[in-house]
Coordinates of C-alpha atoms in Angstrom, one line a residue:
M91 CA -37.4 -57.9 -39.8
E92 CA -36.0 -58.9 -36.4
K93 CA -37.6 -57.1 -33.5
T94 CA -35.4 -58.3 -30.6
K95 CA -31.6 -58.0 -30.2
D96 CA -29.3 -59.3 -27.5
L97 CA -27.0 -57.0 -25.4
A98 CA -24.0 -57.5 -27.8
D99 CA -26.1 -56.4 -30.7
L100 CA -27.2 -53.3 -28.9
S101 CA -23.7 -52.0 -28.7
S102 CA -23.2 -52.2 -32.4
L103 CA -26.6 -50.7 -32.9
S104 CA -25.8 -47.7 -30.8
E105 CA -22.7 -47.1 -32.8
R106 CA -24.7 -47.3 -36.0
K107 CA -27.2 -44.8 -34.7
R108 CA -24.4 -42.3 -34.1
R109 CA -23.3 -42.7 -37.7
D110 CA -26.9 -42.6 -39.1
S111 CA -28.4 -39.2 -38.4
F112 CA -31.9 -40.6 -38.8
G113 CA -31.3 -44.1 -37.3
M114 CA -34.3 -45.6 -35.5
F115 CA -34.6 -48.0 -32.6
D116 CA -36.4 -51.3 -32.5
G117 CA -35.1 -52.8 -35.8
Y118 CA -35.9 -50.1 -38.3
D119 CA -33.3 -51.4 -40.6
S120 CA -34.6 -49.5 -43.6
C121 CA -33.4 -46.4 -41.8
S122 CA -29.9 -47.6 -41.1
E123 CA -26.9 -46.5 -43.0
D124 CA -25.7 -50.1 -43.5
T125 CA -28.7 -51.5 -45.3
S126 CA -28.8 -49.3 -48.3
S127 CA -26.8 -47.2 -50.7
S128 CA -27.8 -44.3 -52.9
S129 CA -28.8 -46.6 -55.7
S130 CA -30.7 -49.0 -53.5
S131 CA -32.5 -46.1 -51.9
D132 CA -33.6 -45.1 -55.4
E133 CA -35.4 -48.4 -55.9
S134 CA -37.0 -48.6 -52.5
E135 CA -38.1 -45.0 -52.2
E136 CA -39.4 -44.0 -55.5
E137 CA -42.3 -42.2 -53.9
V138 CA -40.0 -39.5 -52.4
A139 CA -40.6 -36.1 -54.0
P140 CA -37.6 -34.2 -55.5
L141 CA -35.7 -31.9 -53.1
P142 CA -36.4 -28.2 -53.8
S143 CA -33.9 -25.5 -52.9
S144 CA -36.0 -24.4 -49.9
L145 CA -35.4 -27.6 -47.9
P146 CA -34.0 -26.4 -44.6
I147 CA -31.7 -29.5 -44.1
I148 CA -28.1 -29.4 -45.2
K149 CA -25.2 -31.8 -44.6
N150 CA -21.8 -31.2 -43.0
N151 CA -19.2 -34.0 -42.6
G152 CA -21.8 -36.7 -42.3
Q153 CA -24.3 -34.7 -40.2
V154 CA -27.6 -33.0 -40.7
Y155 CA -27.6 -29.2 -40.0
T156 CA -29.9 -26.3 -40.6
Y157 CA -29.2 -22.7 -41.8
P158 CA -31.4 -19.9 -43.0
D159 CA -31.0 -20.0 -46.7
G160 CA -30.7 -16.7 -48.5
K161 CA -31.2 -14.6 -45.3
S162 CA -28.9 -12.1 -43.7
G163 CA -26.6 -12.2 -46.8
M164 CA -25.8 -15.9 -46.4
A165 CA -26.6 -18.9 -48.7
T166 CA -26.3 -22.6 -48.5
C167 CA -24.9 -24.7 -51.3
E168 CA -27.5 -27.2 -52.5
M169 CA -24.9 -29.7 -53.4
C170 CA -22.3 -29.7 -50.6
G171 CA -24.1 -27.9 -47.9
M172 CA -21.4 -25.3 -47.4
V173 CA -22.6 -22.0 -45.9
G174 CA -21.0 -18.8 -47.2
V175 CA -21.6 -15.2 -48.3
R176 CA -24.4 -15.1 -50.8
D177 CA -22.7 -12.7 -53.2
A178 CA -19.7 -15.0 -53.5
F179 CA -21.8 -18.0 -54.7
Y180 CA -22.0 -19.2 -58.3
S181 CA -24.6 -18.2 -60.9
K182 CA -27.4 -15.7 -60.7
T183 CA -29.6 -17.9 -58.4
K184 CA -26.7 -18.3 -55.9
R185 CA -27.6 -21.9 -55.4
F186 CA -24.1 -23.4 -55.5
C187 CA -20.7 -22.4 -54.0
S188 CA -18.7 -23.3 -57.1
V189 CA -18.9 -24.5 -60.8
S190 CA -18.0 -28.0 -59.6
C191 CA -21.0 -28.2 -57.2
S192 CA -23.3 -26.9 -60.0
R193 CA -22.2 -29.7 -62.4
S194 CA -22.2 -32.3 -59.7
Y195 CA -25.7 -31.4 -58.7
S196 CA -27.0 -31.7 -62.3
S197 CA -25.4 -35.2 -62.6
N198 CA -26.9 -36.6 -59.4
S199 CA -30.6 -37.2 -58.8
K200 CA -32.2 -34.9 -56.3
K201 CA -33.6 -37.9 -54.5
A202 CA -30.2 -39.4 -53.9
S203 CA -28.9 -36.0 -52.7
I204 CA -31.6 -35.7 -50.0
L205 CA -31.1 -39.2 -48.8
A206 CA -27.4 -38.6 -48.5
R207 CA -28.0 -35.5 -46.4
L208 CA -30.4 -37.4 -44.1
Q209 CA -27.8 -40.1 -43.7
G210 CA -24.9 -37.7 -43.3
K211 CA -23.1 -38.9 -46.4
P212 CA -21.6 -36.6 -49.1
P213 CA -23.3 -36.9 -52.5
T214 CA -20.0 -37.0 -54.3
K215 CA -16.3 -37.0 -53.6
K216 CA -16.0 -33.5 -55.0
A217 CA -18.6 -32.2 -52.6
K218 CA -16.7 -33.8 -49.8
V219 CA -13.5 -31.8 -50.7
L220 CA -15.5 -28.6 -50.7
Q221 CA -16.4 -28.8 -47.0
K222 CA -15.0 -25.6 -45.4
K223 CA -13.8 -24.9 -41.9
P224 CA -16.0 -21.9 -41.3
L225 CA -19.1 -24.0 -41.1
V226 CA -17.5 -26.4 -38.7
A227 CA -16.6 -23.4 -36.6
K228 CA -20.2 -22.3 -36.7
L229 CA -21.3 -25.7 -35.5
A230 CA -18.8 -25.6 -32.7
A231 CA -20.0 -22.2 -31.6
Y232 CA -23.6 -23.3 -31.9
A233 CA -22.9 -26.3 -29.6
Q234 CA -21.3 -24.0 -27.1
Y235 CA -24.3 -21.7 -27.0
K236 CA -26.6 -24.7 -26.5
A237 CA -24.4 -25.9 -23.6
T238 CA -24.7 -22.4 -22.1
L239 CA -28.5 -22.4 -22.4
K240 CA -28.7 -25.9 -20.9
N241 CA -26.6 -24.7 -17.9
Q242 CA -28.9 -21.8 -17.4
S243 CA -32.0 -24.0 -17.5
V244 CA -30.5 -26.2 -14.8
N245 CA -30.0 -23.2 -12.5
K246 CA -33.4 -21.7 -13.2
A247 CA -36.3 -24.1 -13.1
P248 CA -39.5 -22.8 -14.8
V249 CA -42.2 -21.4 -12.6
T250 CA -45.6 -23.1 -12.9
V251 CA -48.9 -22.2 -11.2
E252 CA -50.6 -25.1 -9.7
G253 CA -53.9 -25.8 -11.4
F254 CA -53.3 -23.3 -14.3
S255 CA -52.1 -24.1 -17.8
W256 CA -51.9 -21.4 -20.5
G257 CA -52.3 -24.1 -23.1
N258 CA -55.5 -25.5 -21.6
Y259 CA -56.8 -22.0 -21.0
I260 CA -56.2 -20.9 -24.6
T261 CA -57.7 -24.1 -25.9
S262 CA -60.8 -24.3 -23.7
N263 CA -61.7 -20.6 -24.3
N264 CA -60.8 -20.8 -28.1
T265 CA -58.9 -17.6 -27.8
A266 CA -55.8 -16.2 -29.4
A267 CA -52.7 -14.7 -27.8
A268 CA -50.8 -11.6 -28.8
P269 CA -47.8 -12.5 -30.9
V270 CA -44.3 -12.1 -29.5
T271 CA -43.6 -9.4 -32.1
C272 CA -46.0 -7.1 -30.2
F273 CA -43.6 -6.9 -27.3
R274 CA -40.3 -5.3 -28.4
H275 CA -38.9 -5.2 -24.8
A276 CA -39.5 -8.9 -24.2
P277 CA -37.0 -11.7 -25.1
M278 CA -36.9 -12.4 -28.8
G279 CA -39.3 -9.5 -29.4
N280 CA -37.0 -8.0 -32.1
C281 CA -35.8 -11.3 -33.7
W282 CA -38.8 -13.6 -33.6
G283 CA -38.6 -14.0 -37.4
D284 CA -40.9 -16.3 -39.3
I285 CA -41.9 -18.7 -36.5
A286 CA -45.5 -19.6 -37.2
E287 CA -47.8 -22.5 -37.7
G288 CA -46.2 -25.3 -39.7
V289 CA -42.7 -24.7 -38.5
R290 CA -41.0 -28.1 -37.6
V291 CA -38.9 -28.6 -34.5
E292 CA -37.2 -31.5 -32.8
V293 CA -38.5 -32.2 -29.3
P294 CA -38.4 -35.1 -26.7
N295 CA -40.6 -38.1 -27.7
T296 CA -42.7 -38.7 -24.6
D297 CA -44.6 -41.6 -26.4
S298 CA -41.8 -44.1 -26.0
N299 CA -41.0 -47.0 -23.7
L300 CA -37.3 -46.7 -24.2
P301 CA -35.1 -46.2 -21.1
T302 CA -33.2 -43.3 -22.7
K303 CA -34.3 -39.9 -23.8
V304 CA -35.2 -39.9 -27.5
F305 CA -36.6 -37.2 -29.8
W306 CA -38.9 -36.8 -32.7
I307 CA -40.0 -34.1 -35.1
S308 CA -43.1 -32.1 -34.4
G309 CA -45.0 -29.3 -36.2
I310 CA -46.4 -26.2 -34.7
V311 CA -50.2 -26.4 -34.8
K312 CA -50.9 -23.2 -33.0
L313 CA -48.9 -20.4 -31.5
A314 CA -49.8 -18.5 -28.3
G315 CA -47.0 -16.1 -27.4
F316 CA -44.0 -18.1 -26.5
N317 CA -46.1 -21.2 -26.2
A318 CA -46.8 -23.6 -29.1
L319 CA -49.2 -26.5 -29.6
L320 CA -47.1 -29.2 -31.2
R321 CA -48.1 -32.4 -33.0
Y322 CA -45.7 -35.3 -33.7
E323 CA -45.0 -36.0 -37.4
G324 CA -47.0 -39.0 -38.5
F325 CA -50.2 -38.2 -36.5
E326 CA -51.7 -36.3 -39.4
N327 CA -55.2 -35.1 -38.2
D328 CA -55.0 -37.0 -34.9
S329 CA -54.7 -34.6 -32.0
S330 CA -54.7 -37.2 -29.2
L331 CA -51.0 -36.6 -28.3
D332 CA -50.8 -32.9 -29.1
F333 CA -49.0 -31.0 -26.3
W334 CA -48.1 -27.4 -25.4
C335 CA -44.6 -26.3 -24.7
N336 CA -42.6 -23.1 -24.5
I337 CA -40.9 -22.7 -27.9
C338 CA -37.9 -21.0 -26.2
G339 CA -37.4 -23.8 -23.8
P340 CA -34.2 -25.9 -23.6
D341 CA -35.9 -29.0 -25.1
V342 CA -37.0 -27.4 -28.4
H343 CA -34.5 -27.6 -31.2
P344 CA -34.3 -26.9 -35.0
V345 CA -34.5 -29.8 -37.4
G346 CA -31.0 -31.3 -37.6
W347 CA -30.1 -30.7 -34.0
C348 CA -30.3 -34.5 -33.2
A349 CA -27.8 -35.2 -36.0
T350 CA -25.3 -32.6 -34.8
S351 CA -25.7 -33.7 -31.2
G352 CA -25.7 -37.4 -31.8
K353 CA -29.3 -37.8 -30.4
P354 CA -31.6 -40.5 -31.8
L355 CA -34.8 -39.7 -33.6
V356 CA -37.5 -42.3 -32.8
P357 CA -41.1 -42.3 -34.0
P358 CA -43.8 -42.3 -31.3
Q359 CA -44.8 -45.8 -30.2
T360 CA -48.5 -45.2 -31.0
I361 CA -47.7 -44.8 -34.7
Q362 CA -44.6 -47.0 -35.2
H363 CA -46.7 -49.4 -37.3
K364 CA -47.9 -46.8 -39.8
Y365 CA -44.7 -46.8 -41.9
T366 CA -42.0 -49.3 -42.7
N367 CA -39.7 -46.7 -44.1
W368 CA -39.6 -43.7 -41.7
K369 CA -36.7 -42.1 -43.5
A370 CA -38.7 -41.8 -46.7
F371 CA -41.6 -40.4 -44.7
L372 CA -39.4 -37.7 -43.2
V373 CA -38.0 -36.8 -46.5
K374 CA -41.4 -36.2 -47.9
R375 CA -42.6 -34.3 -44.8
L376 CA -39.6 -32.1 -44.5
T377 CA -39.4 -31.1 -48.2
G378 CA -40.1 -27.4 -48.3
A379 CA -40.7 -27.1 -44.6
K380 CA -39.3 -24.5 -42.3
T381 CA -37.6 -24.9 -39.0
L382 CA -36.0 -22.7 -36.4
P383 CA -32.8 -20.9 -37.3
P384 CA -29.7 -22.8 -36.0
D385 CA -28.8 -19.9 -33.7
F386 CA -32.3 -19.7 -32.2
S387 CA -31.2 -20.8 -28.7
Q388 CA -28.3 -18.4 -28.9
K389 CA -30.6 -15.5 -29.7
V390 CA -32.9 -16.5 -26.8
S391 CA -29.9 -16.6 -24.4
E392 CA -28.6 -13.2 -25.6
S393 CA -32.1 -11.6 -25.4
M394 CA -32.3 -12.7 -21.8
Q395 CA -29.1 -10.9 -20.7
Y396 CA -30.0 -7.7 -18.8
P397 CA -27.6 -4.8 -18.2
F398 CA -28.9 -3.8 -14.8
K399 CA -27.2 -5.6 -12.0
P400 CA -27.8 -5.9 -8.2
S401 CA -26.3 -3.1 -6.2
M402 CA -26.8 -0.5 -8.9
R403 CA -28.3 2.8 -7.6
V404 CA -31.1 4.6 -9.5
E405 CA -33.7 7.3 -8.9
V406 CA -37.2 6.0 -8.9
V407 CA -40.6 7.5 -8.1
D408 CA -41.5 7.6 -4.4
K409 CA -44.5 5.3 -4.1
T410 CA -45.8 7.2 -1.1
H411 CA -45.5 10.7 -2.7
L412 CA -45.7 10.5 -6.5
C413 CA -44.5 14.1 -6.9
R414 CA -40.9 13.2 -5.9
T415 CA -38.2 10.6 -6.5
R416 CA -35.9 8.7 -4.2
V417 CA -32.7 6.7 -4.5
A418 CA -33.2 3.0 -4.7
V419 CA -30.9 0.0 -5.1
V420 CA -31.4 -2.9 -7.5
D421 CA -31.9 -5.9 -5.4
S422 CA -32.7 -8.5 -8.1
V423 CA -33.4 -8.7 -11.8
I424 CA -36.0 -11.2 -13.2
G425 CA -36.8 -11.1 -16.9
G426 CA -35.7 -7.5 -17.1
R427 CA -38.0 -6.6 -14.2
L428 CA -36.2 -4.9 -11.3
R429 CA -36.9 -5.2 -7.6
L430 CA -35.8 -1.9 -6.2
V431 CA -35.2 -1.4 -2.5
Y432 CA -35.3 2.2 -1.3
E433 CA -31.9 3.1 0.0
E434 CA -33.2 4.0 3.5
S435 CA -34.9 0.7 4.0
E436 CA -32.7 -1.1 6.6
D437 CA -34.7 -4.4 6.4
K438 CA -35.1 -4.2 2.6
T439 CA -38.8 -4.6 2.8
D440 CA -39.6 -1.1 1.4
D441 CA -39.4 -2.0 -2.3
F442 CA -40.8 -1.1 -5.7
W443 CA -41.1 -3.3 -8.8
C444 CA -40.7 -2.0 -12.4
H445 CA -39.2 -3.0 -15.7
M446 CA -35.7 -1.7 -16.6
Y447 CA -37.3 0.3 -19.5
S448 CA -39.9 1.9 -17.2
P449 CA -40.3 5.7 -17.4
L450 CA -40.4 5.7 -13.6
I451 CA -36.6 5.1 -13.2
H452 CA -33.8 7.4 -14.0
P453 CA -30.0 7.8 -13.5
I454 CA -28.7 9.4 -10.3
G455 CA -28.8 13.2 -10.7
W456 CA -31.8 13.2 -13.1
S457 CA -34.2 15.0 -10.7
R458 CA -31.8 17.8 -10.1
S459 CA -31.1 18.2 -13.8
I460 CA -34.7 18.8 -14.7
G461 CA -36.0 20.5 -11.5
H462 CA -38.0 17.5 -10.2
R463 CA -38.7 17.1 -6.5
F464 CA -36.3 14.7 -4.8
K465 CA -36.1 13.1 -1.3
R466 CA -32.6 13.1 -0.1
T467 CA -31.4 10.0 1.6
D468 CA -31.1 10.4 5.4
I469 CA -28.4 7.7 5.8
L470 CA -25.0 9.2 6.4
K471 CA -23.1 6.9 4.0
K472 CA -24.2 4.7 1.2
Q473 CA -23.0 1.1 1.2
E474 CA -19.6 0.9 -0.5
S475 CA -20.8 -2.1 -2.6
N476 CA -23.5 0.0 -4.2
Y477 CA -22.7 2.1 -7.3
D478 CA -24.6 4.4 -9.7
A479 CA -26.1 2.8 -12.7
P480 CA -24.6 4.1 -16.0
S481 CA -26.9 6.7 -17.6
H482 CA -26.8 4.9 -21.0
L483 CA -28.8 1.9 -19.5
F484 CA -32.0 4.0 -19.2
T485 CA -34.6 4.5 -21.8
K486 CA -34.1 7.7 -23.8
V487 CA -37.2 10.0 -24.2
K488 CA -38.0 11.6 -27.4
D489 CA -36.1 14.8 -28.1
I490 CA -38.6 17.8 -28.1
E491 CA -38.0 21.4 -29.1
Q492 CA -39.7 23.6 -26.5
G493 CA -40.6 26.6 -28.7
S494 CA -42.6 29.7 -27.9
E495 CA -45.8 27.7 -28.1
W496 CA -45.3 25.1 -25.4
F497 CA -47.1 23.6 -22.5
K498 CA -47.8 26.2 -19.7
E499 CA -48.8 26.0 -16.1
G500 CA -52.6 26.0 -15.8
M501 CA -53.3 24.4 -19.2
K502 CA -56.0 21.7 -19.2
L503 CA -55.7 18.2 -20.7
E504 CA -56.9 14.6 -20.1
A505 CA -54.6 12.1 -18.4
I506 CA -54.5 8.6 -17.1
D507 CA -54.7 8.8 -13.4
P508 CA -51.6 6.8 -12.1
L509 CA -53.6 6.1 -8.8
N510 CA -56.6 4.8 -10.7
L511 CA -55.5 3.4 -14.0
S512 CA -59.0 2.5 -15.2
A513 CA -59.8 6.2 -15.4
I514 CA -58.9 9.0 -17.8
C515 CA -59.4 12.2 -15.9
V516 CA -59.7 16.0 -16.3
A517 CA -56.2 17.2 -15.4
T518 CA -54.1 20.4 -15.2
I519 CA -50.4 21.1 -15.9
R520 CA -49.1 22.3 -12.5
K521 CA -45.4 22.8 -13.4
V522 CA -43.2 22.7 -16.5
L523 CA -39.9 21.1 -15.9
A524 CA -36.8 20.9 -18.2
D525 CA -36.2 18.5 -21.0
G526 CA -40.0 18.2 -21.9
Y527 CA -41.2 16.9 -18.5
L528 CA -44.5 18.1 -16.9
M529 CA -45.9 17.9 -13.4
I530 CA -49.7 17.1 -13.7
G531 CA -52.5 17.1 -11.2
I532 CA -55.9 15.5 -11.3
D533 CA -58.6 18.2 -11.0
G534 CA -60.7 17.9 -7.8
S535 CA -58.4 15.3 -6.2
E536 CA -55.2 17.2 -5.5
A537 CA -53.5 17.5 -2.1
A538 CA -52.9 21.0 -0.9
D539 CA -49.1 20.5 -0.9
G540 CA -49.1 19.0 -4.4
S541 CA -47.8 15.7 -3.0
D542 CA -49.9 13.7 -5.5
W543 CA -48.8 15.5 -8.6
F544 CA -47.1 13.1 -11.0
C545 CA -44.6 13.5 -13.8
Y546 CA -45.2 12.7 -17.4
H547 CA -43.0 13.5 -20.4
A548 CA -44.6 15.7 -23.1
S549 CA -44.3 12.7 -25.5
S550 CA -46.0 10.3 -23.0
P551 CA -48.9 8.3 -24.5
S552 CA -50.7 8.7 -21.1
I553 CA -51.7 12.3 -21.7
F554 CA -54.3 13.5 -24.2
P555 CA -55.7 16.7 -25.6
V556 CA -59.0 18.1 -24.4
G557 CA -61.8 16.2 -26.2
F558 CA -59.9 12.9 -26.7
C559 CA -62.3 10.8 -24.6
E560 CA -65.4 12.3 -26.2
I561 CA -64.1 11.7 -29.8
N562 CA -63.2 8.1 -28.9
K563 CA -66.3 7.4 -26.9
I564 CA -64.3 6.8 -23.6
E565 CA -65.9 7.8 -20.3
L566 CA -64.0 10.9 -19.0
T567 CA -63.8 11.1 -15.2
P568 CA -64.8 14.7 -14.2
P569 CA -63.3 16.5 -11.2
R570 CA -64.5 15.2 -7.9
G571 CA -67.4 17.3 -6.6
Y572 CA -68.2 18.8 -10.0
T573 CA -72.0 18.7 -10.2
K574 CA -72.7 20.1 -13.7
L575 CA -73.2 16.9 -15.5
P576 CA -72.8 15.6 -18.2
F577 CA -69.3 17.2 -18.2
K578 CA -68.7 19.6 -21.0
W579 CA -65.2 20.9 -21.7
F580 CA -66.3 24.1 -23.2
D581 CA -68.3 25.0 -20.1
Y582 CA -65.6 23.8 -17.7
L583 CA -62.8 25.9 -19.4
R584 CA -65.1 29.0 -19.3
E585 CA -65.9 28.4 -15.6
T586 CA -62.3 27.9 -14.6
G587 CA -60.9 30.6 -16.8
S588 CA -58.5 28.0 -18.3
I589 CA -57.3 27.2 -21.8
A590 CA -56.7 23.8 -23.3
A591 CA -53.2 22.6 -24.1
P592 CA -52.6 22.8 -27.9
V593 CA -53.4 19.6 -29.7
K594 CA -50.3 19.7 -31.8
L595 CA -48.1 19.4 -28.7
F596 CA -49.3 15.8 -27.9
N597 CA -47.8 12.6 -29.2
K598 CA -50.0 11.4 -32.1
E599 CA -47.8 8.6 -33.3
V600 CA -49.6 5.3 -33.6
P601 CA -47.3 2.3 -34.3
N602 CA -48.5 -0.8 -36.1
H603 CA -48.5 -2.7 -32.8
G604 CA -50.3 -5.8 -33.9
F605 CA -52.7 -6.1 -30.9
R606 CA -56.3 -7.2 -31.5
V607 CA -59.3 -7.2 -29.2
G608 CA -59.6 -10.5 -27.3
M609 CA -55.9 -11.3 -27.4
K610 CA -54.4 -12.9 -24.3
L611 CA -51.2 -11.8 -22.6
E612 CA -49.5 -11.4 -19.3
A613 CA -49.7 -8.0 -17.7
V614 CA -48.5 -6.2 -14.6
D615 CA -51.1 -5.1 -12.1
L616 CA -49.7 -1.5 -11.9
M617 CA -51.6 -1.0 -8.6
E618 CA -49.5 -3.9 -7.2
P619 CA -46.5 -3.9 -9.6
R620 CA -44.9 -7.0 -8.3
L621 CA -47.7 -9.1 -9.7
V622 CA -47.9 -10.3 -13.3
C623 CA -51.4 -11.6 -14.2
V624 CA -53.4 -13.4 -16.9
A625 CA -55.0 -10.6 -18.9
T626 CA -57.0 -9.8 -22.1
V627 CA -57.0 -6.8 -24.4
T628 CA -60.6 -5.7 -24.4
R629 CA -60.4 -2.4 -26.2
I630 CA -58.0 -0.6 -28.5
I631 CA -58.0 3.2 -29.1
H632 CA -55.2 4.1 -31.5
R633 CA -52.1 3.1 -29.4
L634 CA -54.1 2.8 -26.1
L635 CA -55.0 -0.6 -24.8
R636 CA -57.7 -1.5 -22.3
I637 CA -56.3 -4.4 -20.2
H638 CA -58.7 -6.6 -18.3
F639 CA -57.5 -9.0 -15.6
D640 CA -59.2 -12.3 -16.2
G641 CA -61.5 -13.2 -13.3
W642 CA -61.7 -9.7 -11.9
E643 CA -64.4 -7.1 -12.4
D644 CA -64.1 -4.4 -15.1
E645 CA -63.5 -1.7 -12.5
Y646 CA -60.0 -3.1 -12.1
D647 CA -59.1 -2.7 -15.8
Q648 CA -56.2 -0.5 -16.7
W649 CA -55.4 1.7 -19.6
V650 CA -51.9 0.9 -20.9
D651 CA -49.9 2.0 -23.9
C652 CA -49.2 -0.6 -26.6
E653 CA -45.5 -0.2 -26.1
S654 CA -45.6 -0.5 -22.3
S655 CA -42.8 -2.5 -20.8
D656 CA -45.5 -3.9 -18.3
L657 CA -47.0 -6.1 -21.0
Y658 CA -45.6 -9.5 -21.9
P659 CA -46.4 -12.4 -24.2
V660 CA -48.1 -15.6 -23.0
G661 CA -45.4 -17.8 -21.6
W662 CA -43.1 -15.0 -20.5
C663 CA -43.4 -15.9 -16.8
Q664 CA -42.5 -19.5 -17.4
L665 CA -39.5 -18.5 -19.6
T666 CA -38.1 -16.0 -17.2
G667 CA -38.9 -17.7 -13.9
Y668 CA -41.4 -15.1 -12.8
Q669 CA -44.5 -16.0 -10.8
L670 CA -47.7 -15.8 -12.8
Q671 CA -51.0 -14.9 -11.1
P672 CA -53.8 -17.0 -12.6
P673 CA -57.4 -15.8 -13.2
A674 CA -59.5 -15.4 -10.1
P675 CA -61.7 -18.4 -9.4
Q676 CA -65.3 -18.0 -10.7
S677 CA -67.6 -20.4 -8.9
N678 CA -70.7 -18.6 -10.0
K679 CA -71.8 -15.2 -11.2
D680 CA -73.5 -14.1 -7.9
S681 CA -70.4 -14.8 -5.8
Q682 CA -67.8 -13.6 -8.4
S683 CA -68.2 -9.9 -7.3
N684 CA -67.5 -10.6 -3.6
I685 CA -64.6 -13.0 -4.4
S686 CA -63.0 -10.4 -6.7
K687 CA -63.3 -7.6 -4.2
Q688 CA -62.0 -9.6 -1.3
K689 CA -59.1 -11.0 -3.3
K690 CA -58.3 -7.7 -5.0
K691 CA -58.2 -5.9 -1.6
S692 CA -55.8 -8.5 -0.2
K693 CA -53.7 -8.1 -3.3
S694 CA -53.7 -4.3 -3.5
Q695 CA -55.1 -2.9 -0.3
P696 CA -54.8 0.9 -1.3
Y697 CA -56.8 0.5 -4.5
K698 CA -60.2 2.2 -4.1
G699 CA -61.6 1.9 -7.6
H700 CA -63.2 5.0 -9.1
K701 CA -63.7 6.7 -5.7
K702 CA -60.2 8.1 -5.0
S703 CA -59.6 10.1 -1.9
Q704 CA -56.9 12.4 -0.6
E705 CA -56.0 9.6 1.8
F706 CA -55.6 7.2 -1.0
A707 CA -53.3 9.6 -2.8
R708 CA -50.9 9.4 0.1
V709 CA -51.0 5.7 0.9
T710 CA -48.1 3.3 0.2
I711 CA -48.7 1.1 -2.8
D712 CA -47.1 -2.1 -1.5

């Protein structure tokens, strides 16, 4: 086989590659369309296994394409590759689009059929006539979505943290990451599908000395959130060239993308000598394999479209006085997270970060409608370019019937302290608002004017009935100054002349969230909400998660609900362009405590750990 070609031959070779969807560089003539027909392929590739109906590769007008067989009411004809409504297909098994295709399929060998698909050639003349325009239209739309995604990736370069790699971190610690399906609010959280280990994708081939960008097929070895450890096909158990990448990135494609895009598939240089017939190898490896759905990048792009826009006005909690709200304006949106600038801030430095699904933001007029405290804007006239965010953009709370037996002022309960999220404290209902909202204060730590009361909805997963901590073996933080320890609810209720809020009024729903102890994720430091950090789930109590920030001491852990919009899959920061905070450096065990405290103080100065003071309740959480 000739290994070198002159410049004239390269021109014809390039044209041949465009016609041969699996054409190879460097003289792989056995893979070229011109060197074999269906019959000759039968003789030279007898080892190829028959093509089952589950093969995710189909053919359209001489090109390879993928489509989710039998899903969403659609089906792919095993003979001609036409995609259509499943119910309209022929026979009980819905394997063929017509009687003609069914008969043609039975008269052709399955081996010849798959080779024809790989080469982009129709198995029979009848099959060629059956190509329909709807599939071509789908291909055109798919190409348009890919172009859109590519343009977006050009405008938004991925953010990386110098010296930190999620892949290396996961591998070196031999840990697992929470799956994307745990995060319904994150991109692809509701349509991740069957992406798992073993799924094949087409990615750039970095093991090549060719001057142009080429691709090869890889299989997912391990998933960690959005990130996947990939191995090039042909390396078998050799992990020397394994690499991590974000599965939602612009360079990851379903099998068949190269054919539809006219891109060459080239085996890695390290293993080029292993096989003389790479086409036969791919046929065997792809038989029965799964790949990404053809509209995967479209779904990624759509899931990263956010309805909140800059200049929208909202009501948000006042970070200096939790008991009230203020008007703020959306300054920027990154990955669904909003940077809100309080409307009175002339230099736009007085800001607050939260997710668009956060319970801390509301439409203009919300405070007045439920009777919540509100700080009026002192400016005489709002900027003309700013406008009120539509009410339908905000998360809807659960509808609750406030019957005769409802929360009342003075009732006791247990609640996560929003100023010390590592603690669940003894608390009291201070005021009952409309629509199921409650104003709550932490016993022993309240300001005289109630400026540190905070608002939770009755359905909030951050409030619990009396005895919750004891039952679940969680340390309950007693009122500051309370000396009768260990704390006993029965004694405390008798001493204060109080009653406990009825257990039946609390949210007892526990979703099948999928989190497990030890899973890695990216989490917001709610004491410094602009920061998203490397974190670990260290404890799970029903729907409550204990989040530990890697590299920091346990006193900085935070209790967070499993459906919190402040939790994200591994790789979310890279995908959205948000800055990730890596684990704190750990030089040695003795110095770790001092390093953590110094760094945490510089990161979140107001945070005082378990010793919260009245002064802390009033400070600005910047």
